[in-house]
Structures are given as structure tokens and as C-alpha cells.
PDB file of C-alpha atoms in Angstrom:
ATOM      1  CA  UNK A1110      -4.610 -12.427  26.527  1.00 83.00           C
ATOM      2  CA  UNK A1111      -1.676 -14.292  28.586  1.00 88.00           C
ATOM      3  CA  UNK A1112      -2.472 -17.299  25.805  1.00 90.00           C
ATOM      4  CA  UNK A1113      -1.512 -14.467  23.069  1.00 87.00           C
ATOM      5  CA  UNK A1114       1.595 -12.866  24.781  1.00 86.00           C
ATOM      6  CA  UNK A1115       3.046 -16.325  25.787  1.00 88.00           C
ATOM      7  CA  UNK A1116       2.292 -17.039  21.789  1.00 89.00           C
ATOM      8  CA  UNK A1117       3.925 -14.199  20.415  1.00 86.00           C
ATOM      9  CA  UNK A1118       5.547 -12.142  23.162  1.00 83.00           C
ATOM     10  CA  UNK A1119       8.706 -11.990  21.299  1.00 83.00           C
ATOM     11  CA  UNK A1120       7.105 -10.163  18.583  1.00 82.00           C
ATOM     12  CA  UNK A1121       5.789  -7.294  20.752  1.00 81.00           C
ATOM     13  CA  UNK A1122       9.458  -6.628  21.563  1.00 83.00           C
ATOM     14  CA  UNK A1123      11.397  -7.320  18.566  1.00 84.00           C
ATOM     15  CA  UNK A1124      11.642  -3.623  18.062  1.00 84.00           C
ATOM     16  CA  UNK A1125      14.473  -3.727  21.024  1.00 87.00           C
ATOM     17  CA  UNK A1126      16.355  -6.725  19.901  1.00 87.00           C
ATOM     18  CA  UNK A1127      16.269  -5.365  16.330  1.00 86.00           C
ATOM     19  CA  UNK A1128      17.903  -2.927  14.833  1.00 87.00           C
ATOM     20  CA  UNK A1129      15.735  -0.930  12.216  1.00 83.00           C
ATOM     21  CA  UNK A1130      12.545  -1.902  13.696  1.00 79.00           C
ATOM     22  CA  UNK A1131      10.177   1.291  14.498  1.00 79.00           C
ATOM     23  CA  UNK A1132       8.141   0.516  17.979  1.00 78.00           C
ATOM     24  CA  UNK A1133       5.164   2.145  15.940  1.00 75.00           C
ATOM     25  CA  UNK A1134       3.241   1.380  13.426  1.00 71.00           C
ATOM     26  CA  UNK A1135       3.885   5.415  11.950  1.00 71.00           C
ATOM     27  CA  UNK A1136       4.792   4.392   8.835  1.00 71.00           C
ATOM     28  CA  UNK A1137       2.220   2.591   8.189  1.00 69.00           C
ATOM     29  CA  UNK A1138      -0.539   4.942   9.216  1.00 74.00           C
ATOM     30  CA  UNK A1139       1.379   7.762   7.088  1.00 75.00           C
ATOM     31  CA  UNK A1140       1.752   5.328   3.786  1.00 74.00           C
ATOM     32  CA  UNK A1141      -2.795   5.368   3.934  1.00 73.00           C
ATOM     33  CA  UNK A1142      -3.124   9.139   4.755  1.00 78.00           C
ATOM     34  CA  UNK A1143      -3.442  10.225   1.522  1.00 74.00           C
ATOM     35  CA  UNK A1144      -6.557   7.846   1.412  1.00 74.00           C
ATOM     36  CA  UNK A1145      -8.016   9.127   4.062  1.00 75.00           C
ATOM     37  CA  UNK A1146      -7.747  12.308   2.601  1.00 79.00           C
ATOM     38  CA  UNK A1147      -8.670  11.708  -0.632  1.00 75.00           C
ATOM     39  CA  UNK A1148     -11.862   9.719   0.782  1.00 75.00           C
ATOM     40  CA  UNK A1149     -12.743  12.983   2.490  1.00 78.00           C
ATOM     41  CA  UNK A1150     -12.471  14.971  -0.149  1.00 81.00           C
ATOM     42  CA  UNK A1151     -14.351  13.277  -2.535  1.00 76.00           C
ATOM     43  CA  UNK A1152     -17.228  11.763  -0.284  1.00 76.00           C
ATOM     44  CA  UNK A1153     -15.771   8.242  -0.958  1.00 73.00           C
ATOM     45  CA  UNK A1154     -17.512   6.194  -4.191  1.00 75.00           C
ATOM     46  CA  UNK A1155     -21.283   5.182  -4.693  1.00 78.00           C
ATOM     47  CA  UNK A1156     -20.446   1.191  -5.752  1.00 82.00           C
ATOM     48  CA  UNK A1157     -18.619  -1.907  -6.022  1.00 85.00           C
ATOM     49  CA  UNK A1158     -16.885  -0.896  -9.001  1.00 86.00           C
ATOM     50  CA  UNK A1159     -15.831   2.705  -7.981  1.00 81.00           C
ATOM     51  CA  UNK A1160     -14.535   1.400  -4.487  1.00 82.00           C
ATOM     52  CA  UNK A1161     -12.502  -1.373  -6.736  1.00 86.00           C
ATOM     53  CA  UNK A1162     -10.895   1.352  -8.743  1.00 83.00           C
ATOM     54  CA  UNK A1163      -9.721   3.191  -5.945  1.00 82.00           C
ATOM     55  CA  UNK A1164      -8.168   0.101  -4.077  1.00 83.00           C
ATOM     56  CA  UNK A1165      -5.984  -0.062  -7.040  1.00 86.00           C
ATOM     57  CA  UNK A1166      -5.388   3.089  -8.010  1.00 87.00           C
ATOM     58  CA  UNK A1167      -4.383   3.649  -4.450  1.00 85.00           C
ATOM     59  CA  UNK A1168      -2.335   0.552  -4.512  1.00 86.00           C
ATOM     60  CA  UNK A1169      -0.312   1.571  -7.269  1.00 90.00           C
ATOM     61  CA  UNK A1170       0.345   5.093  -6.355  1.00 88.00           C
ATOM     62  CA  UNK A1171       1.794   3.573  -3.016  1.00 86.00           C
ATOM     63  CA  UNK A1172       3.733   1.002  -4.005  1.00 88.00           C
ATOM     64  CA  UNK A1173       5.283   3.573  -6.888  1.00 91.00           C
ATOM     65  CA  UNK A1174       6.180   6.057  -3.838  1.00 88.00           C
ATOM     66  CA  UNK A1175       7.565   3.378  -2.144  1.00 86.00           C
ATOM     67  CA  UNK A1176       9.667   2.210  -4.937  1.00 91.00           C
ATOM     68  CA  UNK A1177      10.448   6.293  -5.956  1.00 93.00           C
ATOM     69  CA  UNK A1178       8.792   5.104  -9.118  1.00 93.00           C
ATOM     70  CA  UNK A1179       6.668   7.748 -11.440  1.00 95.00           C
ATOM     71  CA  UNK A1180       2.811   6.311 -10.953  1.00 93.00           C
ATOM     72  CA  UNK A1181       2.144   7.621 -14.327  1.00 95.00           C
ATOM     73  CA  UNK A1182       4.704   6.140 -15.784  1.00 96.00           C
ATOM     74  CA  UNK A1183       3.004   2.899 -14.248  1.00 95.00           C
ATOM     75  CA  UNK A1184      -0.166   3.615 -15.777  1.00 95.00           C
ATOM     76  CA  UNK A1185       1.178   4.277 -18.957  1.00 97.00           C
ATOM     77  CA  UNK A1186       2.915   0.956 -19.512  1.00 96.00           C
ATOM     78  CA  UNK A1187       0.067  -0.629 -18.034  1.00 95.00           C
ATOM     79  CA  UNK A1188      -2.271   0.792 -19.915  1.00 96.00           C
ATOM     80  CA  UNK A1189       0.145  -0.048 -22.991  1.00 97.00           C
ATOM     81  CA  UNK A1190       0.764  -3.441 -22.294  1.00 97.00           C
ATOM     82  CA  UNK A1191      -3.105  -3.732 -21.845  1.00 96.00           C
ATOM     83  CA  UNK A1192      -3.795  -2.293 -25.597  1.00 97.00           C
ATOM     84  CA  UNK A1193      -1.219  -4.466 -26.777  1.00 97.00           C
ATOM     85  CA  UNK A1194      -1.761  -7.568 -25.408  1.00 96.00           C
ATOM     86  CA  UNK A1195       1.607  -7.761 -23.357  1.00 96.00           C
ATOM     87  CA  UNK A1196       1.970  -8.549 -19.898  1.00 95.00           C
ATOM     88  CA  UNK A1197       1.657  -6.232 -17.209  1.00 93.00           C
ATOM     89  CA  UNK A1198       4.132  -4.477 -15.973  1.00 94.00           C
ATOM     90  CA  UNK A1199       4.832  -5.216 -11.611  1.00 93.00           C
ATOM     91  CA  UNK A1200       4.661  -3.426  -8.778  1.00 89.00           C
ATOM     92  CA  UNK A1201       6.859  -5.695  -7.059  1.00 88.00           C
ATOM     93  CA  UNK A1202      10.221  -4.145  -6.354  1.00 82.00           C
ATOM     94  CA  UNK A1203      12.641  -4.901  -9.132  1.00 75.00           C
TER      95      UNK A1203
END
């Protein structure tokens, strides 16, 4: 553990030296509530494929609310572009 802190103790307290840094990891916990919640909800998925769909699904939803993008309007041009053979549309910020 002293290894680790004399590693990256400067990282532990960036959150002093830098404005706009939260001490917590809040934000983080509050972007993967929803999954959580949805997971209770709905028992979580049976397989592979199910657990795969709702990675992504769950991806894009939070990356669009992060971006104040419409997550349908995401699927729709993905699903689009998929039809029509044109790239996919990003849910990197523009």
C-alpha cells in the first residue's frame, strides 16, 4: 500500500489542487443507477446475447444524456445508417 501511494499519491489529492475535480466518485455512481434499476426490475437477461444488448443499449442512452442528445434520435439514425449501408453515426461528443 505505501508502494501505491508513493506511486500515485498525487492522484488521491488532485481534487484539492484542482479546480472542478469532485473528491467523489458521485457522478459516476449516479450516471449507472438507472442500470441498477433497470436490472432489478427486469430480473437482469438469461444469455450472452441479451446481456450484450443491454451493455449497449445502456451505453448509448448514457452517453446521449451526457451529450443532452435524444437516444432515439440515436437509434433512429443508427438504425438508418444500418439499413442503408452508411456509417454509423458516434457517440463521441461532436
Amino acid at each position: 500500500m505505501a508502494e501505491r501511494f508513493r506511486r500515485h499519491g498525487d492522484a488521491y489529492f488532485r481534487f484539492i489542487t484542482t479546480p472542478g475535480v469532485e473528491p467523489t466518485n458521485n457522478l459516476a455512481e449516479q450516471a449507472l443507477r438507472f442500470v441498477v434499476i433497470a436490472r432489478r426490475i427486469t430480473q437482469g437477461t438469461r444469455g450472452e446475447p441479451g446481456r450484450r444488448w443491454c451493455e449497449r443499449i445502456w451505453t448509448a442512452r448514457a452517453s446521449c444524456a451526457q451529450q443532452d442528445r435524444s437516444v432515439f434520435e440515436f437509434l433512429h439514425d443508427a438504425l438508418r445508417a444500418h439499413f442503408t449501408g452508411q456509417p454509423a453515426p458516434s457517440l463521441l461528443p461532436a
